[in-house]
């Protein structure tokens, strides 16, 4: 089979691997769609060659593991002990594989498991014609959803869903979303679906246009406008009741506190970098509730897929580009530029 390799320093190439065989409790999946995620860029693609093959922010940054952690495809072969899946099933792989027996795993929070493995980081992932996954990490894809939608829900859109759900967004809320990459754009879609009035912030024109297309009520270019002043203007001087930070930009991370109203709620989702905050003025005296939100659980993915299938969410409008593995160089360059919506690799 063919698979991608990210040796670092923005290089990508295709390598031939033997077709994988399923072990006990495992299935082999014929890949149909696999999304490019911000973490692929930050931890695997952009990182200099000399900084690879070590832990960065707790993530194993490999130069030889097959990348890709938004897998969606068809079960090709099942291994010994597999009871719930059969050849031909359409599945998504939840990208974090917990041990299954520790307290965190039993609570559903595989990401907190001390012995977890992450597909595309510690173990081979989905930028390949086939991948091996544990049966317990697979979730059936409803017939109503395409493989492209499935791979987007597998990490980026699922992460946005979790943050929006925890914020209890309703028709009473004005919601700011800073950073309109694939996670931020999906957050715009969910915030609108839950009834919020959405203000979307990003310096890249294409991204603001996509946000507008899926219903953002206002868009702001932070390079041209004073973001805090504009948000205050839109919200009668109060600020937003709910805010989601998906950019990880230090300025945005601070501005989002200043543009959230007294008693408002802020979710930090975008990863990397650091920020300096005036805790008294920006948080305490405003009675803000702030939390970090990191991916989601398998039961939440199941709820989300059910919801998406019934509500016919317009996620396809956010998927702007599809490439084959052979076109990886072009796909990664585009993703790196940020001038797109969601980018996915597609197989026939
Ligand atoms: Zn991801
Ligand atoms: Zn565990």
Short mmCIF file of C-alpha atoms and ligand atoms in Angstrom, two decimals:
data_model
loop_
_atom_site.label_atom_id
_atom_site.label_comp_id
_atom_site.label_asym_id
_atom_site.label_seq_id
_atom_site.Cartn_x
_atom_site.Cartn_y
_atom_site.Cartn_z
CA UNK A 1 0.00 0.00 0.00
CA UNK A 2 0.92 3.65 -0.37
CA UNK A 3 1.27 5.95 2.65
CA UNK A 4 2.55 9.43 3.43
CA UNK A 5 5.62 10.28 5.48
CA UNK A 6 6.33 13.63 7.15
CA UNK A 7 10.08 13.68 7.90
CA UNK A 8 9.79 17.31 9.12
CA UNK A 9 10.73 20.76 7.79
CA UNK A 10 7.64 20.84 5.52
CA UNK A 11 8.65 17.77 3.49
CA UNK A 12 6.21 15.08 2.45
CA UNK A 13 6.70 11.95 0.37
CA UNK A 14 4.93 8.70 -0.47
CA UNK A 15 6.37 5.39 0.69
CA UNK A 16 5.34 1.82 -0.09
CA UNK A 17 4.44 -0.34 2.93
CA UNK A 18 3.27 -3.96 3.06
CA UNK A 19 -0.54 -4.24 3.28
CA UNK A 20 -1.34 -4.50 7.02
CA UNK A 21 -2.96 -7.56 8.62
CA UNK A 22 -5.35 -7.32 11.60
CA UNK A 23 -4.16 -8.69 14.94
CA UNK A 24 -6.38 -9.86 17.79
CA UNK A 25 -9.24 -7.35 18.49
CA UNK A 26 -8.24 -5.38 15.40
CA UNK A 27 -9.67 -4.55 12.00
CA UNK A 28 -8.05 -3.38 8.77
CA UNK A 29 -9.80 -0.38 7.22
CA UNK A 30 -9.72 0.49 3.53
CA UNK A 31 -9.39 4.28 3.68
CA UNK A 32 -12.02 6.37 1.90
CA UNK A 33 -11.37 9.84 3.39
CA UNK A 34 -8.86 11.29 5.83
CA UNK A 35 -8.75 14.93 6.92
CA UNK A 36 -5.72 17.17 7.39
CA UNK A 37 -5.82 18.58 10.92
CA UNK A 38 -3.98 21.52 12.51
CA UNK A 39 -2.04 19.08 14.71
CA UNK A 40 -0.66 17.34 11.60
CA UNK A 41 0.75 20.70 10.54
CA UNK A 42 1.95 21.87 13.98
CA UNK A 43 3.46 18.65 15.30
CA UNK A 44 4.45 16.66 12.23
CA UNK A 45 4.74 18.70 9.02
CA UNK A 46 6.13 22.11 10.02
CA UNK A 47 8.43 20.95 12.81
CA UNK A 48 12.15 21.05 11.85
CA UNK A 49 13.72 17.66 11.08
CA UNK A 50 16.16 17.93 14.00
CA UNK A 51 13.26 18.37 16.46
CA UNK A 52 11.45 15.19 15.44
CA UNK A 53 11.35 11.81 17.22
CA UNK A 54 10.76 13.28 20.67
CA UNK A 55 7.81 14.43 22.81
CA UNK A 56 6.41 17.92 22.14
CA UNK A 57 3.62 19.04 24.53
CA UNK A 58 3.17 15.39 25.49
CA UNK A 59 2.79 14.27 21.87
CA UNK A 60 5.23 11.82 20.27
CA UNK A 61 6.44 13.57 17.12
CA UNK A 62 7.60 10.78 14.84
CA UNK A 63 9.37 11.06 11.50
CA UNK A 64 8.51 7.51 10.43
CA UNK A 65 5.02 6.65 11.77
CA UNK A 66 2.30 7.01 9.11
CA UNK A 67 0.50 10.30 9.92
CA UNK A 68 -3.26 10.99 9.75
CA UNK A 69 -5.72 10.87 12.65
CA UNK A 70 -9.07 11.60 11.00
CA UNK A 71 -9.72 8.16 9.48
CA UNK A 72 -12.93 7.17 7.74
CA UNK A 73 -13.35 4.11 5.56
CA UNK A 74 -14.67 0.58 5.10
CA UNK A 75 -13.75 -2.49 7.13
CA UNK A 76 -11.68 -4.69 4.84
CA UNK A 77 -10.70 -7.52 7.17
CA UNK A 78 -11.42 -8.44 10.79
CA UNK A 79 -9.02 -10.12 13.19
CA UNK A 80 -9.52 -12.74 15.86
CA UNK A 81 -12.05 -11.85 18.63
CA UNK A 82 -13.73 -9.08 16.61
CA UNK A 83 -17.46 -9.41 17.23
CA UNK A 84 -19.17 -6.08 16.49
CA UNK A 85 -17.68 -5.19 13.12
CA UNK A 86 -17.72 -7.07 9.82
CA UNK A 87 -16.21 -6.63 6.37
CA UNK A 88 -18.00 -3.80 4.52
CA UNK A 89 -18.98 -1.74 7.57
CA UNK A 90 -18.50 2.03 7.16
CA UNK A 91 -16.50 3.30 10.13
CA UNK A 92 -14.74 6.26 11.72
CA UNK A 93 -11.73 5.63 13.93
CA UNK A 94 -11.60 7.63 17.17
CA UNK A 95 -7.96 8.68 17.04
CA UNK A 96 -6.93 8.19 20.68
CA UNK A 97 -6.66 4.56 21.74
CA UNK A 98 -6.82 4.15 25.51
CA UNK A 99 -5.89 1.00 27.42
CA UNK A 100 -9.61 0.53 28.15
CA UNK A 101 -9.22 -0.52 31.79
CA UNK A 102 -7.79 2.48 33.73
CA UNK A 103 -10.14 4.93 35.48
CA UNK A 104 -9.86 7.58 32.75
CA UNK A 105 -10.64 5.04 30.02
CA UNK A 106 -13.61 3.70 31.96
CA UNK A 107 -14.91 7.26 32.23
CA UNK A 108 -14.57 7.50 28.45
CA UNK A 109 -11.65 9.92 28.56
CA UNK A 110 -9.06 7.99 26.54
CA UNK A 111 -7.05 11.22 26.15
CA UNK A 112 -6.18 11.09 29.87
CA UNK A 113 -5.04 7.44 29.78
CA UNK A 114 -1.38 7.11 30.83
CA UNK A 115 -0.90 4.26 28.35
CA UNK A 116 -2.78 5.76 25.40
CA UNK A 117 -1.58 5.55 21.82
CA UNK A 118 -2.66 8.09 19.22
CA UNK A 119 -3.20 7.00 15.61
CA UNK A 120 -1.00 9.06 13.32
CA UNK A 121 1.44 9.91 16.12
CA UNK A 122 2.52 6.84 18.16
CA UNK A 123 0.95 4.27 15.86
CA UNK A 124 0.28 4.25 12.11
CA UNK A 125 -2.57 6.47 10.98
CA UNK A 126 -4.80 7.20 8.04
CA UNK A 127 -2.76 8.91 5.33
CA UNK A 128 -2.50 5.46 3.78
CA UNK A 129 -4.54 3.11 1.59
CA UNK A 130 -5.16 0.88 4.63
CA UNK A 131 -4.82 1.18 8.39
CA UNK A 132 -5.14 -1.12 11.37
CA UNK A 133 -7.38 -0.05 14.28
CA UNK A 134 -8.68 -1.64 17.46
CA UNK A 135 -12.33 -2.64 17.11
CA UNK A 136 -13.11 -0.69 20.31
CA UNK A 137 -11.83 2.56 18.69
CA UNK A 138 -14.19 2.28 15.69
CA UNK A 139 -17.63 3.88 15.46
CA UNK A 140 -20.14 3.12 12.70
CA UNK A 141 -20.72 5.95 10.22
CA UNK A 142 -24.46 6.56 9.64
CA UNK A 143 -25.61 6.00 6.02
CA UNK A 144 -26.71 9.64 5.78
CA UNK A 145 -23.14 10.90 6.15
CA UNK A 146 -20.38 10.85 3.54
CA UNK A 147 -16.85 9.60 4.22
CA UNK A 148 -15.56 13.20 3.93
CA UNK A 149 -17.97 14.33 6.64
CA UNK A 150 -17.03 11.30 8.74
CA UNK A 151 -13.32 12.12 8.71
CA UNK A 152 -13.99 15.76 9.63
CA UNK A 153 -16.13 14.71 12.63
CA UNK A 154 -13.31 12.33 13.66
CA UNK A 155 -11.21 15.15 15.14
CA UNK A 156 -11.73 18.78 14.03
CA UNK A 157 -15.52 19.05 13.98
CA UNK A 158 -15.90 16.77 17.02
CA UNK A 159 -13.61 19.05 19.01
CA UNK A 160 -15.71 22.08 18.02
CA UNK A 161 -18.92 20.23 18.97
CA UNK A 162 -17.61 19.39 22.44
CA UNK A 163 -16.68 23.03 23.19
CA UNK A 164 -20.04 24.34 21.92
CA UNK A 165 -21.92 21.71 23.96
CA UNK A 166 -20.02 22.55 27.15
CA UNK A 167 -20.84 26.25 26.62
CA UNK A 168 -24.59 25.48 26.46
CA UNK A 169 -25.03 27.87 23.54
CA UNK A 170 -28.63 28.96 22.96
CA UNK A 171 -30.65 31.67 21.23
CA UNK A 172 -29.87 33.95 24.16
CA UNK A 173 -26.15 34.00 23.34
CA UNK A 174 -23.87 36.14 21.27
CA UNK A 175 -20.86 33.99 20.45
CA UNK A 176 -17.43 35.12 19.29
CA UNK A 177 -15.21 32.59 17.54
CA UNK A 178 -11.55 33.55 17.11
CA UNK A 179 -9.63 31.58 14.47
CA UNK A 180 -11.51 30.12 11.50
CA UNK A 181 -9.48 27.04 10.64
CA UNK A 182 -11.42 23.75 10.34
CA UNK A 183 -12.17 23.68 14.10
CA UNK A 184 -13.27 27.33 14.28
CA UNK A 185 -15.42 26.99 11.15
CA UNK A 186 -17.15 23.91 12.58
CA UNK A 187 -17.71 25.91 15.80
CA UNK A 188 -19.44 28.61 13.72
CA UNK A 189 -21.73 25.93 12.26
CA UNK A 190 -22.62 24.43 15.66
CA UNK A 191 -23.04 27.82 17.40
CA UNK A 192 -25.51 28.85 14.68
CA UNK A 193 -27.30 25.50 14.86
CA UNK A 194 -27.71 25.90 18.63
CA UNK A 195 -29.26 29.35 18.09
CA UNK A 196 -26.42 31.75 18.89
CA UNK A 197 -25.63 35.00 17.11
CA UNK A 198 -22.09 34.50 15.79
CA UNK A 199 -19.19 36.92 15.39
CA UNK A 200 -16.33 35.20 13.52
CA UNK A 201 -12.78 36.59 13.65
CA UNK A 202 -9.86 35.71 11.34
CA UNK A 203 -7.27 37.63 9.30
CA UNK A 204 -7.59 35.32 6.24
CA UNK A 205 -10.22 36.48 3.71
CA UNK A 206 -11.15 33.00 2.42
CA UNK A 207 -11.90 31.77 5.93
CA UNK A 208 -14.14 34.74 6.77
CA UNK A 209 -16.01 34.19 3.49
CA UNK A 210 -16.65 30.53 4.36
CA UNK A 211 -17.85 31.57 7.84
CA UNK A 212 -20.26 34.05 6.26
CA UNK A 213 -21.52 31.39 3.84
CA UNK A 214 -22.50 29.05 6.66
CA UNK A 215 -24.28 31.77 8.58
CA UNK A 216 -21.87 33.84 10.71
CA UNK A 217 -23.79 37.03 11.50
CA UNK A 218 -20.69 39.22 11.59
CA UNK A 219 -17.09 38.71 10.47
CA UNK A 220 -14.11 40.76 11.65
CA UNK A 221 -10.61 41.03 10.13
CA UNK A 222 -8.32 41.63 13.13
CA UNK A 223 -5.64 43.13 10.85
CA UNK A 224 -7.96 45.90 9.76
CA UNK A 225 -10.26 46.47 12.70
CA UNK A 226 -10.00 46.86 16.49
CA UNK A 227 -11.55 43.49 17.38
CA UNK A 228 -12.54 44.35 20.96
CA UNK A 229 -14.13 47.65 19.94
CA UNK A 230 -16.02 46.04 17.04
CA UNK A 231 -17.38 43.22 19.22
CA UNK A 232 -18.45 45.75 21.89
CA UNK A 233 -20.18 47.79 19.17
CA UNK A 234 -22.11 44.74 17.91
CA UNK A 235 -23.14 43.75 21.46
CA UNK A 236 -24.35 47.18 22.68
CA UNK A 237 -21.14 47.76 24.63
CA UNK A 238 -21.43 44.57 26.69
CA UNK A 239 -19.29 41.97 24.91
CA UNK A 240 -20.21 38.41 23.97
CA UNK A 241 -21.81 36.04 26.48
CA UNK A 242 -19.84 33.09 25.09
CA UNK A 243 -16.45 33.00 23.34
CA UNK A 244 -14.39 30.26 21.70
CA UNK A 245 -10.66 30.67 21.02
CA UNK A 246 -9.45 28.43 18.20
CA UNK A 247 -6.47 30.39 16.86
CA UNK A 248 -3.88 30.00 19.68
CA UNK A 249 -2.63 33.46 18.64
CA UNK A 250 -1.43 35.28 21.83
CA UNK A 251 -3.16 38.55 20.89
CA UNK A 252 -6.43 36.74 20.16
CA UNK A 253 -6.17 34.79 23.44
CA UNK A 254 -6.04 38.09 25.33
CA UNK A 255 -8.58 39.98 23.19
CA UNK A 256 -11.15 37.24 23.65
CA UNK A 257 -11.17 37.93 27.40
CA UNK A 258 -11.59 41.68 26.82
CA UNK A 259 -14.44 41.17 24.36
CA UNK A 260 -16.40 38.75 26.58
CA UNK A 261 -19.02 40.33 28.83
CA UNK A 262 -19.16 40.29 32.64
CA UNK A 263 -20.20 36.77 33.80
CA UNK A 264 -19.38 35.47 30.30
CA UNK A 265 -17.84 32.10 29.43
CA UNK A 266 -14.66 31.48 27.44
CA UNK A 267 -13.43 28.17 25.99
CA UNK A 268 -9.81 27.81 24.90
CA UNK A 269 -9.48 25.23 22.12
CA UNK A 270 -6.58 26.31 19.85
CA UNK A 271 -3.29 24.68 20.93
CA UNK A 272 0.33 25.80 21.23
CA UNK A 273 2.11 29.06 22.14
CA UNK A 274 1.73 31.01 25.42
CA UNK A 275 0.04 34.23 26.54
CA UNK A 276 0.35 36.85 29.29
CA UNK A 277 -2.92 37.71 31.01
CA UNK A 278 -3.80 40.39 33.58
CA UNK A 279 -5.79 38.03 35.81
CA UNK A 280 -7.41 40.69 38.01
CA UNK A 281 -8.60 43.01 35.26
CA UNK A 282 -9.29 40.49 32.52
CA UNK A 283 -10.79 37.62 34.53
CA UNK A 284 -11.50 38.12 38.26
CA UNK A 285 -13.19 41.51 38.12
CA UNK A 286 -15.36 40.34 35.24
CA UNK A 287 -16.42 37.09 36.91
CA UNK A 288 -15.47 35.15 33.79
CA UNK A 289 -15.77 31.38 33.59
CA UNK A 290 -12.86 30.00 31.56
CA UNK A 291 -12.09 26.43 30.59
CA UNK A 292 -9.92 24.44 28.25
CA UNK A 293 -11.61 21.95 25.92
CA UNK A 294 -9.60 19.09 24.40
CA UNK A 295 -11.16 16.74 21.83
CA UNK A 296 -14.17 14.65 23.01
CA UNK A 297 -15.16 11.10 23.94
CA UNK A 298 -16.44 8.16 21.87
CA UNK A 299 -20.00 8.41 23.32
CA UNK A 300 -19.98 12.09 22.33
CA UNK A 301 -18.86 11.14 18.81
CA UNK A 302 -21.80 8.72 18.61
CA UNK A 303 -24.21 11.46 19.76
CA UNK A 304 -22.68 13.88 17.29
CA UNK A 305 -22.99 11.49 14.32
CA UNK A 306 -26.61 10.82 15.22
CA UNK A 307 -27.30 14.53 15.50
CA UNK A 308 -25.49 15.27 12.21
CA UNK A 309 -27.39 12.52 10.37
CA UNK A 310 -30.79 13.73 11.61
CA UNK A 311 -30.21 17.47 11.35
CA UNK A 312 -28.44 17.43 7.97
CA UNK A 313 -25.72 19.81 9.14
CA UNK A 314 -24.03 21.75 6.39
CA UNK A 315 -20.54 20.40 7.14
CA UNK A 316 -19.86 19.72 3.41
CA UNK A 317 -19.87 23.50 2.85
CA UNK A 318 -16.75 23.70 5.01
CA UNK A 319 -14.85 21.03 3.04
CA UNK A 320 -13.29 23.13 0.29
CA UNK A 321 -10.63 20.80 -1.13
CA UNK A 322 -10.18 17.09 -1.84
CA UNK A 323 -6.88 15.55 -2.92
CA UNK A 324 -5.45 12.10 -3.59
CA UNK A 325 -2.36 10.92 -1.70
CA UNK A 326 -0.33 11.53 -4.88
CA UNK A 327 -1.23 15.20 -4.59
CA UNK A 328 0.00 15.41 -0.99
CA UNK A 329 2.59 18.10 -1.61
CA UNK A 330 -0.02 20.48 -3.01
CA UNK A 331 -2.54 19.55 -0.29
CA UNK A 332 -0.07 20.19 2.54
CA UNK A 333 1.14 23.48 1.02
CA UNK A 334 -2.44 24.71 0.83
CA UNK A 335 -3.23 23.57 4.38
CA UNK A 336 -0.04 25.27 5.60
CA UNK A 337 -1.11 28.56 3.97
CA UNK A 338 -4.43 28.53 5.84
CA UNK A 339 -6.18 29.77 2.72
CA UNK A 340 -8.89 27.10 2.66
CA UNK A 341 -11.61 25.41 4.62
CA UNK A 342 -11.23 21.74 5.51
CA UNK A 343 -8.89 19.75 3.27
CA UNK A 344 -9.33 15.97 2.98
CA UNK A 345 -7.56 13.14 1.20
CA UNK A 346 -10.01 11.04 -0.82
CA UNK A 347 -9.85 7.46 -2.18
CA UNK A 348 -12.13 6.08 -4.93
ZN1 LIG B 1 -6.67 16.60 15.05
ZN1 LIG B 2 -6.49 3.73 30.06
#
